[in-house]
Structures are given as structure tokens and as C-alpha cells.
Short mmCIF file of C-alpha atoms in Angstrom, two decimals:
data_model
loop_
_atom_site.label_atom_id
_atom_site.label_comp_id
_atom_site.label_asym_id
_atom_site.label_seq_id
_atom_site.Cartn_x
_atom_site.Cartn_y
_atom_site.Cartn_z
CA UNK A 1169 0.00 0.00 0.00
CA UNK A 1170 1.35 3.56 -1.09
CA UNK A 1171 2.32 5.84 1.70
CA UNK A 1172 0.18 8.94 0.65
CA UNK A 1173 -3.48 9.39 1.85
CA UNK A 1174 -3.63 7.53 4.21
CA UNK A 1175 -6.57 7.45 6.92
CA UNK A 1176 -5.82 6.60 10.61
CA UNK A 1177 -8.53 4.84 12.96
CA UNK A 1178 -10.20 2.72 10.16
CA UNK A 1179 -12.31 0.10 11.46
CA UNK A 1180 -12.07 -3.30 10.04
CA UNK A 1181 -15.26 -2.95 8.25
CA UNK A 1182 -13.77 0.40 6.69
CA UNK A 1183 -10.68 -1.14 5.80
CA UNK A 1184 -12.20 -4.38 4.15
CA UNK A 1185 -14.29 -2.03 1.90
CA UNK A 1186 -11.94 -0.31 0.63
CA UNK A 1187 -9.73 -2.49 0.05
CA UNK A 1188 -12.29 -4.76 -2.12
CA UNK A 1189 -13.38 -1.02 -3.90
CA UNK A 1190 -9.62 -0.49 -4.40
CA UNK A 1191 -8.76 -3.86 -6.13
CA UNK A 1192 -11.70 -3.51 -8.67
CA UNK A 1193 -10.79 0.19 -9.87
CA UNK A 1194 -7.27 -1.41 -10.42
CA UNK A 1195 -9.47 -4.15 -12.37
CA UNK A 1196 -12.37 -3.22 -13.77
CA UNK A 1197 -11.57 0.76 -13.97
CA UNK A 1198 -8.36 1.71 -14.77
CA UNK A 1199 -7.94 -1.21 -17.44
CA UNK A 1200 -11.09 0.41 -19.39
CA UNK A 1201 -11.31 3.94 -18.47
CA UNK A 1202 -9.52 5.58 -21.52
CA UNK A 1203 -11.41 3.84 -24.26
CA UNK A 1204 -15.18 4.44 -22.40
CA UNK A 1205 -14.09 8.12 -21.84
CA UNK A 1206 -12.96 8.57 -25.55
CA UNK A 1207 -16.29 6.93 -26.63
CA UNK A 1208 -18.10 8.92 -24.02
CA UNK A 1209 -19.37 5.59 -23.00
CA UNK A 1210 -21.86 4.65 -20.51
CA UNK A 1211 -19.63 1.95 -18.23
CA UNK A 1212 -22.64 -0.02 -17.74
CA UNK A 1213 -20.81 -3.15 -16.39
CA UNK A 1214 -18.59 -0.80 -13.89
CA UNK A 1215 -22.21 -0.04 -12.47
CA UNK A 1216 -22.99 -3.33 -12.75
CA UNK A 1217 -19.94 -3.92 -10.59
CA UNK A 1218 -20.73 -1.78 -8.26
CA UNK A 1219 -24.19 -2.97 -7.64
CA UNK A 1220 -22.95 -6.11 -6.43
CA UNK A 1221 -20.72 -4.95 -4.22
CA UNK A 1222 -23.67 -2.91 -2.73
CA UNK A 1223 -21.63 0.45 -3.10
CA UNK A 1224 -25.03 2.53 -4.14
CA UNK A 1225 -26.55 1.74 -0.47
CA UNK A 1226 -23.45 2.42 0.87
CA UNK A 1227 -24.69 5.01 3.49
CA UNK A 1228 -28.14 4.10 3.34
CA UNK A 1229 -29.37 2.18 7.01
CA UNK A 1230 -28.93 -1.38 7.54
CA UNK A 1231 -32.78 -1.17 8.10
CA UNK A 1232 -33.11 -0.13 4.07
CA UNK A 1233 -31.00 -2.62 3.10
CA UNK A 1234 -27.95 -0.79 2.60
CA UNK A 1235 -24.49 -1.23 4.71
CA UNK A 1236 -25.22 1.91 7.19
CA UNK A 1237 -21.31 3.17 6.86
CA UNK A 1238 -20.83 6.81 7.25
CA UNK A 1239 -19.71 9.73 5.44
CA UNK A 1240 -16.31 9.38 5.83
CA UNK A 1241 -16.33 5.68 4.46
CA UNK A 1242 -18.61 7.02 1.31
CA UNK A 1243 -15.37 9.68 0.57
CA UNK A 1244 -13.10 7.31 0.68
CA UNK A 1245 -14.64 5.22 -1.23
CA UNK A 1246 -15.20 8.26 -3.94
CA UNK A 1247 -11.68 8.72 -3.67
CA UNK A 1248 -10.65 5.61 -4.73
CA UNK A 1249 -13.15 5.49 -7.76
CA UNK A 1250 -12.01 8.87 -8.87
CA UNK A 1251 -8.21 7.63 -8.61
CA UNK A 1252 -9.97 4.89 -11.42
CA UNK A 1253 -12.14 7.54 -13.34
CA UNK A 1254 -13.32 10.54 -12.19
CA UNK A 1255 -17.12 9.72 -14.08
CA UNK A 1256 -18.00 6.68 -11.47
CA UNK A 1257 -17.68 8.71 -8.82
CA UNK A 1258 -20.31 10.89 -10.27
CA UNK A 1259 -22.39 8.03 -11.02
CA UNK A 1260 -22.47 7.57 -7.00
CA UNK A 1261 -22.47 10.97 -6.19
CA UNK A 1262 -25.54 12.43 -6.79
CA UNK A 1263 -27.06 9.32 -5.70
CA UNK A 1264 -25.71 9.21 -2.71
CA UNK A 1265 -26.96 13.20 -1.96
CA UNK A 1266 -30.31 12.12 -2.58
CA UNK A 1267 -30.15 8.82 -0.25
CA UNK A 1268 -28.97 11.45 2.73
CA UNK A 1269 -31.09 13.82 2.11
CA UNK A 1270 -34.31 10.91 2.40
CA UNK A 1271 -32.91 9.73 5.28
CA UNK A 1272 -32.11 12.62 7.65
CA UNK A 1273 -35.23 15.11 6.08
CA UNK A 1274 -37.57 12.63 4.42
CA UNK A 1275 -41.19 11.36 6.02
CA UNK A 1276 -41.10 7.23 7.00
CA UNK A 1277 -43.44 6.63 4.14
CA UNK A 1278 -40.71 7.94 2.05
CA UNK A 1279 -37.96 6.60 3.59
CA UNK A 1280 -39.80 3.03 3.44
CA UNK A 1281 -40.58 3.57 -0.67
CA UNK A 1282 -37.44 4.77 -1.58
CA UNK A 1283 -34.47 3.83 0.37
CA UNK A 1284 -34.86 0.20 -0.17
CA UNK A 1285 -34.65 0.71 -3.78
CA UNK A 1286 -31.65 3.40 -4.00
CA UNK A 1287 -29.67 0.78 -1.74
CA UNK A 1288 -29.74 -1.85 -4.54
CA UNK A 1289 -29.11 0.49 -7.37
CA UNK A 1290 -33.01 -0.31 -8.74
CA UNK A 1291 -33.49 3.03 -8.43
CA UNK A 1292 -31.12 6.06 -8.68
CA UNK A 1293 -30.76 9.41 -7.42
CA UNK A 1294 -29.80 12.55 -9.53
CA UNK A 1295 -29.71 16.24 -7.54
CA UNK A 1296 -31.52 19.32 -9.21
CA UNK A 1297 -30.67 23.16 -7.94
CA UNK A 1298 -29.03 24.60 -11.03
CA UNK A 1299 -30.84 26.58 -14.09
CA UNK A 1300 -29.53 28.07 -17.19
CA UNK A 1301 -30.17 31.65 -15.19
CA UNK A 1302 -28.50 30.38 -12.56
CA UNK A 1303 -26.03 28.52 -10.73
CA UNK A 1304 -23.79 29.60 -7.13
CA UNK A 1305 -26.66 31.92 -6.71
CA UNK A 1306 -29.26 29.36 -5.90
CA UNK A 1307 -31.36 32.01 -3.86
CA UNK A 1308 -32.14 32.78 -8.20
CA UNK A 1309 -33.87 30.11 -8.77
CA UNK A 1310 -37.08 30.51 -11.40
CA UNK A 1311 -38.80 27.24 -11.51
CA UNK A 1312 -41.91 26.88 -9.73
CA UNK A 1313 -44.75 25.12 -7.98
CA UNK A 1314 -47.96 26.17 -8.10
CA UNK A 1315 -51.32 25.03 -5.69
CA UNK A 1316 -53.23 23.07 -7.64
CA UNK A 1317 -55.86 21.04 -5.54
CA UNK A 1318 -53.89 18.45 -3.42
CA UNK A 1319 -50.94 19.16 -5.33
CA UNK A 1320 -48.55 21.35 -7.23
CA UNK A 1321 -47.84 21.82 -10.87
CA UNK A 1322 -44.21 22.59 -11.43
CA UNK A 1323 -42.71 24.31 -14.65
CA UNK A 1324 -39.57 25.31 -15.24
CA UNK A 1325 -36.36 24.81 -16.69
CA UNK A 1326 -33.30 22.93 -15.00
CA UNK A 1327 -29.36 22.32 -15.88
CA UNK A 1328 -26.55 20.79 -14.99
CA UNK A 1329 -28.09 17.57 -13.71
CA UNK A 1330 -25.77 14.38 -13.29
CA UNK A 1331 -27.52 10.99 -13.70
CA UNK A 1332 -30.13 12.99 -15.65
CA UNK A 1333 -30.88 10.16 -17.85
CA UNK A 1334 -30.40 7.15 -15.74
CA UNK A 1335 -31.93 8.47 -12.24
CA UNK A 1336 -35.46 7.09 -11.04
CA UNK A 1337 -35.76 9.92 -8.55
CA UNK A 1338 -34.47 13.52 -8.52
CA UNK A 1339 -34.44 15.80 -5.65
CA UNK A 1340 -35.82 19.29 -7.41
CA UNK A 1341 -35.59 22.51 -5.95
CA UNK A 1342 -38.03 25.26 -6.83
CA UNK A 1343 -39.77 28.01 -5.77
CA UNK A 1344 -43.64 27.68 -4.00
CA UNK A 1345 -46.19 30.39 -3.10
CA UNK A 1346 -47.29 29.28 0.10
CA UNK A 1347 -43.58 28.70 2.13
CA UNK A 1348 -42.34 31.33 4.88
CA UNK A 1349 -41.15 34.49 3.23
CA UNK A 1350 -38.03 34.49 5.22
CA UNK A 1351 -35.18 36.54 3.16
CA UNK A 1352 -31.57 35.18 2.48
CA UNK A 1353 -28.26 37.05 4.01
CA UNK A 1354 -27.29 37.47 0.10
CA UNK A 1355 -26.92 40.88 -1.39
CA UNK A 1356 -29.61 40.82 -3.48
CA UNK A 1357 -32.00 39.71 -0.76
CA UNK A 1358 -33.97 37.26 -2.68
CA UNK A 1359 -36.48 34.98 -0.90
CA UNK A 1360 -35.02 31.36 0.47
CA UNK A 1361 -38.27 31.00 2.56
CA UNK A 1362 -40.57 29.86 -0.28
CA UNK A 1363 -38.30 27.27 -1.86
CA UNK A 1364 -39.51 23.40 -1.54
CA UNK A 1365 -37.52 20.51 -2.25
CA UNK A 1366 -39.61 17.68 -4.29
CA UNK A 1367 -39.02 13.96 -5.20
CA UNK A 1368 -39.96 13.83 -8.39
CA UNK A 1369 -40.00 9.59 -9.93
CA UNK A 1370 -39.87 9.13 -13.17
CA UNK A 1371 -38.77 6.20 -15.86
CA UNK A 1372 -34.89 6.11 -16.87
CA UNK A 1373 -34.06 7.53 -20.04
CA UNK A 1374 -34.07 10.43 -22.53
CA UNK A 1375 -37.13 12.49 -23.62
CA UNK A 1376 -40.47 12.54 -21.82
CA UNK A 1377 -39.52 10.34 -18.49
CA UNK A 1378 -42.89 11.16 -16.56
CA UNK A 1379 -46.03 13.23 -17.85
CA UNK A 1380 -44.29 17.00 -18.25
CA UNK A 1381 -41.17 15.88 -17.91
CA UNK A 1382 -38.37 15.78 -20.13
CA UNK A 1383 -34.98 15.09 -20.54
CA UNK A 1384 -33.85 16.48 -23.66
CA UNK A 1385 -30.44 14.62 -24.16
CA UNK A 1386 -26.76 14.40 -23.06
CA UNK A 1387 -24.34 18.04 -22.66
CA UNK A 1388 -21.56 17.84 -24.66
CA UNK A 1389 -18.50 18.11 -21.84
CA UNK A 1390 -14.52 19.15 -22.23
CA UNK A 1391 -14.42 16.31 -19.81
CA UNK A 1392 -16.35 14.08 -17.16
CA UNK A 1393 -17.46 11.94 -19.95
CA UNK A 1394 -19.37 8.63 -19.71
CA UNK A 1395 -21.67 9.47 -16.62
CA UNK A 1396 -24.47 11.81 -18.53
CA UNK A 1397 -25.18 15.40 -17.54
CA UNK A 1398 -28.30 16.77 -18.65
CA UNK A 1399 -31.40 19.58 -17.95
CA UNK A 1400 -34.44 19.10 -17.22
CA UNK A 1401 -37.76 20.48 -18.85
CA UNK A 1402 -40.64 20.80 -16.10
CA UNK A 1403 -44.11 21.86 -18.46
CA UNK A 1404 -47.00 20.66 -15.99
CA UNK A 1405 -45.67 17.99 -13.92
CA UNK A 1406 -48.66 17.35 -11.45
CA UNK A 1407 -47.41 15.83 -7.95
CA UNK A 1408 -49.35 14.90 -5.03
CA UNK A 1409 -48.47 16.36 -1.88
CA UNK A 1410 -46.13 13.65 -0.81
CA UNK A 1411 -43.67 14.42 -3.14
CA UNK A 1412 -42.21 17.05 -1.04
CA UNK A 1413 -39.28 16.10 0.86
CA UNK A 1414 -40.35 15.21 4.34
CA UNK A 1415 -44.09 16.03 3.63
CA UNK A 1416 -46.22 19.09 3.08
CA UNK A 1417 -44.98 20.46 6.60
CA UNK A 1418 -41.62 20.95 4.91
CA UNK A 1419 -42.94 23.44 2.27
CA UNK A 1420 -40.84 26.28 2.01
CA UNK A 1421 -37.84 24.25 3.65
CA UNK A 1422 -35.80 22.94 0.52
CA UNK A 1423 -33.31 25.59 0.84
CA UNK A 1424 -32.11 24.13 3.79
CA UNK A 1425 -32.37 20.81 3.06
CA UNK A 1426 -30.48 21.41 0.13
CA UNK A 1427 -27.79 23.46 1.97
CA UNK A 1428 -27.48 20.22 4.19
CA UNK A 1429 -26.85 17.75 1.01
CA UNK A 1430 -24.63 20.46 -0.49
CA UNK A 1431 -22.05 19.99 2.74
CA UNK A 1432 -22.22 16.30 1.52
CA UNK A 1433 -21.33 17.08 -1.95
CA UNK A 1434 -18.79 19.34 -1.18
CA UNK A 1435 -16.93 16.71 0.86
CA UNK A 1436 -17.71 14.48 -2.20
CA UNK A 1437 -15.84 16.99 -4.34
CA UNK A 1438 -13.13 17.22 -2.28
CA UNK A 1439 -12.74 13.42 -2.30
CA UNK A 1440 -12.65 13.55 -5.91
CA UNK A 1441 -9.94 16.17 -6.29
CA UNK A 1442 -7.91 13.70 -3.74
CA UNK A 1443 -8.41 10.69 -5.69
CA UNK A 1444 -7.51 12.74 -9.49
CA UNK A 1445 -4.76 14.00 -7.89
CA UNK A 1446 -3.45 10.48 -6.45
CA UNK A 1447 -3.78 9.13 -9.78
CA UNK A 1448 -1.96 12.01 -11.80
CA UNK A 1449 1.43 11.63 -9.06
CA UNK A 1450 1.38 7.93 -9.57
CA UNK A 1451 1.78 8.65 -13.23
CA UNK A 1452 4.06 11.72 -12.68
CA UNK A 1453 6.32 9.24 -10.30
CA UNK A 1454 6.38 6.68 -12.22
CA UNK A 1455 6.73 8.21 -15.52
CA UNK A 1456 9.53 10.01 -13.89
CA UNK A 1457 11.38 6.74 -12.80
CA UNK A 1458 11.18 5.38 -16.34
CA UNK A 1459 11.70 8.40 -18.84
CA UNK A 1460 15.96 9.12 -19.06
CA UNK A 1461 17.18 12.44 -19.98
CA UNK A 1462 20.46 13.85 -19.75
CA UNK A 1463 22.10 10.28 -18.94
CA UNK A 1464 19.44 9.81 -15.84
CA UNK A 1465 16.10 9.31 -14.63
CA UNK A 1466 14.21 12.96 -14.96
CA UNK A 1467 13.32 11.94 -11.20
CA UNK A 1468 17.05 12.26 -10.48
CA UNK A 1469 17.09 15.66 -11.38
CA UNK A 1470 16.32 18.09 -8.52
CA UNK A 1471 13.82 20.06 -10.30
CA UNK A 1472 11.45 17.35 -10.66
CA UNK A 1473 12.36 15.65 -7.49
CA UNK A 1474 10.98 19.10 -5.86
CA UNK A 1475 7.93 18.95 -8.58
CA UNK A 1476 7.27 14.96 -7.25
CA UNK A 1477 8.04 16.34 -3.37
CA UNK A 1478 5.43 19.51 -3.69
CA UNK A 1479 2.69 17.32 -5.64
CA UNK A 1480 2.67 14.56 -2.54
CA UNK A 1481 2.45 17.08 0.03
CA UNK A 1482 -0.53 19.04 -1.74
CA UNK A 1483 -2.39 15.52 -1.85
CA UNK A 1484 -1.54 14.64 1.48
CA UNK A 1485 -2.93 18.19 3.00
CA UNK A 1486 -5.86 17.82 1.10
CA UNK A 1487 -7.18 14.18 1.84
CA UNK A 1488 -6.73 15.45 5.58
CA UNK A 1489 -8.76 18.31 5.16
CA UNK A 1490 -11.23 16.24 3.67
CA UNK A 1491 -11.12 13.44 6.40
CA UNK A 1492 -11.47 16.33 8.74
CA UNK A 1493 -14.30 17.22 7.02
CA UNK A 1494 -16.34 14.05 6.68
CA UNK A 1495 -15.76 13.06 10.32
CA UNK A 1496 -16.98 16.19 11.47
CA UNK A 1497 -20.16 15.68 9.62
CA UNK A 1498 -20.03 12.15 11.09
CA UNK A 1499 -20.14 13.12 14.67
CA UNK A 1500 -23.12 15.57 13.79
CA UNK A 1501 -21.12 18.83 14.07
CA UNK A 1502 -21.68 21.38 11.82
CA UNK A 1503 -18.67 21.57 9.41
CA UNK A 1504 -19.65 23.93 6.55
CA UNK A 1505 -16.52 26.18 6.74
CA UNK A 1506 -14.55 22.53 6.76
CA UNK A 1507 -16.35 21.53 4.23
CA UNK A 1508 -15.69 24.71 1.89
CA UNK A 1509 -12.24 24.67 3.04
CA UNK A 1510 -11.66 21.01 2.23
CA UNK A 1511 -13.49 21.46 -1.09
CA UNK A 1512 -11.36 24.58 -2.10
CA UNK A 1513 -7.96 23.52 -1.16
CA UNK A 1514 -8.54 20.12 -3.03
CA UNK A 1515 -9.86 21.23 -5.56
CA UNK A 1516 -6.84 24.43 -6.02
CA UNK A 1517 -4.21 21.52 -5.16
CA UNK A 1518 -6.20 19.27 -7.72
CA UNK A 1519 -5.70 21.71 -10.55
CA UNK A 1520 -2.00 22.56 -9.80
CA UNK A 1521 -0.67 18.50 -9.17
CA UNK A 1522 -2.28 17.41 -12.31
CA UNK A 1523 -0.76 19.93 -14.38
CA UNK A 1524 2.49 19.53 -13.12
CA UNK A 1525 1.90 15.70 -13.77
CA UNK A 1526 1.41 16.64 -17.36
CA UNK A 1527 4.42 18.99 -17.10
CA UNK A 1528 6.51 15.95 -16.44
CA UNK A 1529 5.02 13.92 -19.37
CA UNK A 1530 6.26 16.79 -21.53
CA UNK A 1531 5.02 16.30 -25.10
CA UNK A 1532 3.69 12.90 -24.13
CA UNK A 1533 1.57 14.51 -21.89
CA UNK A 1534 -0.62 16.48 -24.81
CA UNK A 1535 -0.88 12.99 -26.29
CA UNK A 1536 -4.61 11.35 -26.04
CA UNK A 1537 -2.67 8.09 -25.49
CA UNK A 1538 -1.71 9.15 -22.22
CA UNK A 1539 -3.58 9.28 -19.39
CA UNK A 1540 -2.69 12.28 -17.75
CA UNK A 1541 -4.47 14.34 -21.06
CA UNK A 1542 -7.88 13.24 -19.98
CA UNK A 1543 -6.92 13.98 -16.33
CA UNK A 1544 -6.37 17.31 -17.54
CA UNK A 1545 -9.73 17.92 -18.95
CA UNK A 1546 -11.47 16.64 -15.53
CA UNK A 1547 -9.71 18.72 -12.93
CA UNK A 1548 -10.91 21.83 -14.33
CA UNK A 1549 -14.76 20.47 -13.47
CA UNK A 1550 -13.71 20.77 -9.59
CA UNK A 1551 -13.10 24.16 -9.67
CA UNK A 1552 -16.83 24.56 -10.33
CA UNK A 1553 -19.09 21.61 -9.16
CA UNK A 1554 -20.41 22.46 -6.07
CA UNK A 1555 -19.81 26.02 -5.71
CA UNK A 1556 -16.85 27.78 -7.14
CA UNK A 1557 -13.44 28.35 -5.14
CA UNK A 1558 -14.81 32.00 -4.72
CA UNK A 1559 -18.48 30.71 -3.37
CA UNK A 1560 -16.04 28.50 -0.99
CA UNK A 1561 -14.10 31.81 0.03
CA UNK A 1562 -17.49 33.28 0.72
CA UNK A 1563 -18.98 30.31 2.69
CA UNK A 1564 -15.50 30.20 4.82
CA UNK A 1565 -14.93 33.90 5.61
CA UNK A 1566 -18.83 34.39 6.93
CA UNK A 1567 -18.36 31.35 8.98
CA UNK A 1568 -15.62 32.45 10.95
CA UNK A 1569 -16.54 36.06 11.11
CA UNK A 1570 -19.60 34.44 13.13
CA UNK A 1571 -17.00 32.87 15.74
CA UNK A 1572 -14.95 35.60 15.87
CA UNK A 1573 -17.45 38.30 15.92
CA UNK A 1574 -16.13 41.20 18.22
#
């Protein structure tokens, strides 16, 4: 076992999972990775895969059927896929938002219809927020839900949603009439009180998935290829009541709820940056051992020794920020400044050890034979999923001005 990233107090459960999850990204993911994200390929057995080893209820409650491990086993478990291929992890990642957010904010008739299902992989979970007009500013948001009778009618446009396609369930945010009118801290002072969260099922695929709904088709992407990213058309989607998150007492609550599964994600991301950025010093080490210039090994030669020395202690500051992180949300502490700091310092140091990977490869680098080319189209995607480095900063700074308040 390498040296760097490694986790102290594992239990033997913990250990044994990743160990398995480990072995088949060295089999199953690695192996394939480079021809599926060339095709922009759908790695349908690699889920497959990972339904039998149970990995999609890996956080959900023993009582659902899942393995009931905690957050900090689900990162490091996203670490290692990302080390594979950065797209399984997404595959998992919105899923796994969605199972958390049913079981710490959904009803028990929810919990009992749904959770059972996302633990297998029968059903997935994709995450909605985002809309063409907007994205860190989520306070924006345009799509709605009307009273109609028992229920609401929602219209509306949605973007950016991962699993679009191949997601039973998403987790929608919108804007309702009949929520508190609280107002957000944000500058512009729009309303976070009316926003509701609904479960909206629908049948996998592309075009019209459930009456009013849509998926249009795949986004083309620099990177992050093979998992789909899509929008979502809402024109008259009719839902009862229960399909708000935690039941019609939770109107006008989504914000929140959101904000809670966002602190997930953001760990998620940071997890992700860890595991790129494990995989692109592997290659940089190795490629360093093997390529001679100059009658040595370039690794002999101080200036990328120094390169191969910075790189591994970027990585190793990051995975502990994000272990940090994740156990903090573990113990049921609030950790959203940890979280934004975990997610923008792996994400920066994600960024700045990849390229100096590819610095390393030299010309080989800009070569699509190599692997470090497609990690250099996917790094750039953690600067932005899950709120920007600068939405980070902002989440950070008004955290600790609140414990430091004179």
C-alpha cells in the first residue's frame, strides 16, 4: 500500500471495503477507463460492478437494506473510484446526496418507498438546484410550484443535472407560493423562505420520463465523460403532496435541506480532487522513474524531485482536510466552513498536481494516449461543481466572522 493518503482509525469494516473497492478500480476501472471516456461511453458493467458490491446503499441504514457506513467511508470510497475515473464517482455521487437527504429530512413513508430501492441500485438518485439563469446563486432560482388542488404543478427549466438520464428519482428545488417568506443574508436579498424541495419519480431515459417531464439529451463536456449530464424540462408535472421532501410540513424548507446535502457534496468533491490528484502523481512518479534524460532518470534531477516532493504534500494536506471534514459531519457537528475549506484547497491543489503531472510527461503529456491528457480535462470540473473556489471563500470567511465576531 502507497504511503500517501492515508486514513488513521479505520475500522475493520472500513478497511475491508476499501480495500475490495480499491482492487476492482485497479481491475475493472483503470484497465477500461480511456477507451469508455474517448467513446463517451456509458460503463454499464462498472455499475454493474458496483451494484454487487452494494456500493449505491453504501450510506443508506442497515434497516433499508444498505451497509449503514458513514460519510467518511462514502469519501473514501469516492476517492478511490475517482483515482480509477473521475465519471463513477459521479455516477455515485448524486445518488448518494439524494439517499442522505431521504434519510435525515424525508417522512417514514418515504424513507420506506425509496431507500430500499436506491440501496440496490433499482433506483437512482440525480440532484436538481441549477438553471440556465443560474447557478452559485441558488437564492435565483425561477422554476416553480404552483397550488393546484392536493398538489402542485411545477414548470420550469433545469441544468446541470448528473444521472439525468439514468436516475429514477431527482431531488428538485423550486420556488412555492405558500412557504415562509423568510429573506436570504445574500446581497440581493432574494427569498429562500418559499423554496420546496420535491421527489420527483420518473422512468430512466431520454425524452419525456414522466407526464411533463423531459430530458432532452446528453451536454456535450470538455471532460467528465461517460456518466451523462443533462437539464431538465418541467411543463405541468402534477405531484401529489407527498412528493415534497419530508411532507407538506416541509414546504418552504428545501433551501435548507439542500444546503445540508450540499455539505455532503462538497466533501464528495473534495474526495474527488484527492483521488484525481493520487492518480496524476502515480503517473508523474512513475513516468519520472522510467523516462531518461540527460544520462538519468528525470526523477534524479532536482527540479522534478521538488515537482514529485510539492505534488505529494498538496495531496496529502488535502485528503486530511477532507477526512477532517467528513468526520466532522459524522459526529453531527456542523462543518460547513470545513467543508468549503476542504473542497477549495482540493480542488486548487487538484488543478495545480495534475498539471504539473502533465508537465513531467512533456510532449507525451498532450498525447490522447496518455492518461494524464484526460486527467487534464477533468480537474478543471472541480473548480466549479459544487460552488466555485470564490463561493467556498465566501462560505469560509462568513463562517468564521460568526465565531470571531467582536
Amino acid at each position: 500500500m502507497a504511503r500517501l493518503a492515508q486514513t488513521p482509525g479505520l475500522t475493520d469494516v472500513q478497511t475491508s471495503i476499501l480495500e475490495t473497492v480499491r482492487e476492482f478500480v485497479d481491475k475493472e476501472i483503470v484497465p477500461h477507463a480511456q477507451r469508455l471516456e474517448r467513446a463517451d461511453e456509458y460503463p454499464a458493467d462498472i455499475v454493474d460492478g458496483m451494484r454487487e458490491m452494494g456500493l449505491f446503499g453504501l450510506t443508506i441504514d442497515e434497516e433499508h437494506g444498505g451497509l449503514g457506513e458513514s460519510l467518511l467511508t462514502y469519501a473514501l470510497v469516492v476517492e478511490e473510484l475517482s483515482r480509477g475515473w473521475m465519471s463513477i464517482s459521479g455516477i455515485v455521487n448524486t445518488h448518494f446526496i439524494v439517499a442522505y437527504l431521504i434519510a435525515h429530512h424525508g417522512s417514514p413513508e418515504q424513507r420506506a418507498a425509496l431507500l430500499p430501492k436506491l440501496a440496490t441500485g433499482e433506483m437512482r438518485g440525480a440532484f436538481s438546484m441549477s438553471e440556465p439563469g443560474c447557478g452559485s446563486d441558488v437564492a435565483a432560482i425561477r422554476s416553480t410550484a404552483r397550488r393546484d388542488g392536493d398538489g402542485y404543478v411545477l414548470d420550469g427549466q433545469k441544468m446541470w443535472l448528473t444521472n439525468g438520464a439514468y436516475s429514477s428519482v431527482v431531488a428538485t428545488l423550486v420556488r412555492t407560493d405558500d412557504g415562509a417568506d423568510s429573506r436570504s443574508a445574500s446581497p440581493t436579498g432574494s427569498r429562500v423562505g418559499n423554496m420546496t424541495c420535491f421527489l420527483l419519480e420518473k422512468e430512466p431515459g431520454f425524452g419525456e420520463t414522466a407526464p411533463g417531464l423531459t430530458i432532452p439529451g446528453k451536454i456535450a463536456k470538455m471532460g467528465y465523460k461517460g456518466v451523462e449530464t443533462t437539464e431538465m424540462v418541467l411543463d405541468g408535472v402534477a405531484v401529489p403532496d407527498s412528493a415534497v421532501l419530508g411532507g407538506p410540513e416541509q414546504v418552504g424548507r428545501g433551501f435548507y435541506q439542500m444546503m445540508d446535502g450540499i455539505e455532503v457534496g462538497r466533501v464528495n468533491v473534495a474526495a474527488r480532487a484527492c483521488g484525481i490528484s493520487i492518480r496524476a502523481f502515480e503517473l508523474a512518479i512513475a513516468y519520472a522513474q522510467q523516462r531518461h534524460t540527460f544520462g538519468e532518470p528525470l526523477a534524479g534531477h532536482q527540479a522534478i524531485a521538488f515537482k514529485l516532493a510539492e505534488m505529494a504534500t498538496k495531496i496529502e494536506a488535502a485528503h486530511q482536510m477532507m477526512v477532517n471534514a467528513a468526520r466532522l459531519k459524522d459526529a453531527g457537528a456542523r462543518n460547513d466552513v470545513e467543508a468549503g475549506m476542504a473542497k477549495l484547497l482540493a480542488s486548487e491543489y487538484c488543478a495545480e498536481v495534475v498539471q504539473e503531472s502533465f508537465r513531467i510527461h512533456g510532449g507525451y503529456g498532450y498525447s490522447a494516449e496518455y492518461e494524464i491528457e484526460r486527467l487534464m480535462r477533468e480537474a478543471p470540473f472541480l473548480l466549479i461543481g459544487e460552488g466555485t473556489s470564490e463561493i467556498q471563500k465566501t462560505i469560509i470567511s462568513r463562517g468564521l466572522l460568526k465565531e470571531y465576531r467582536l
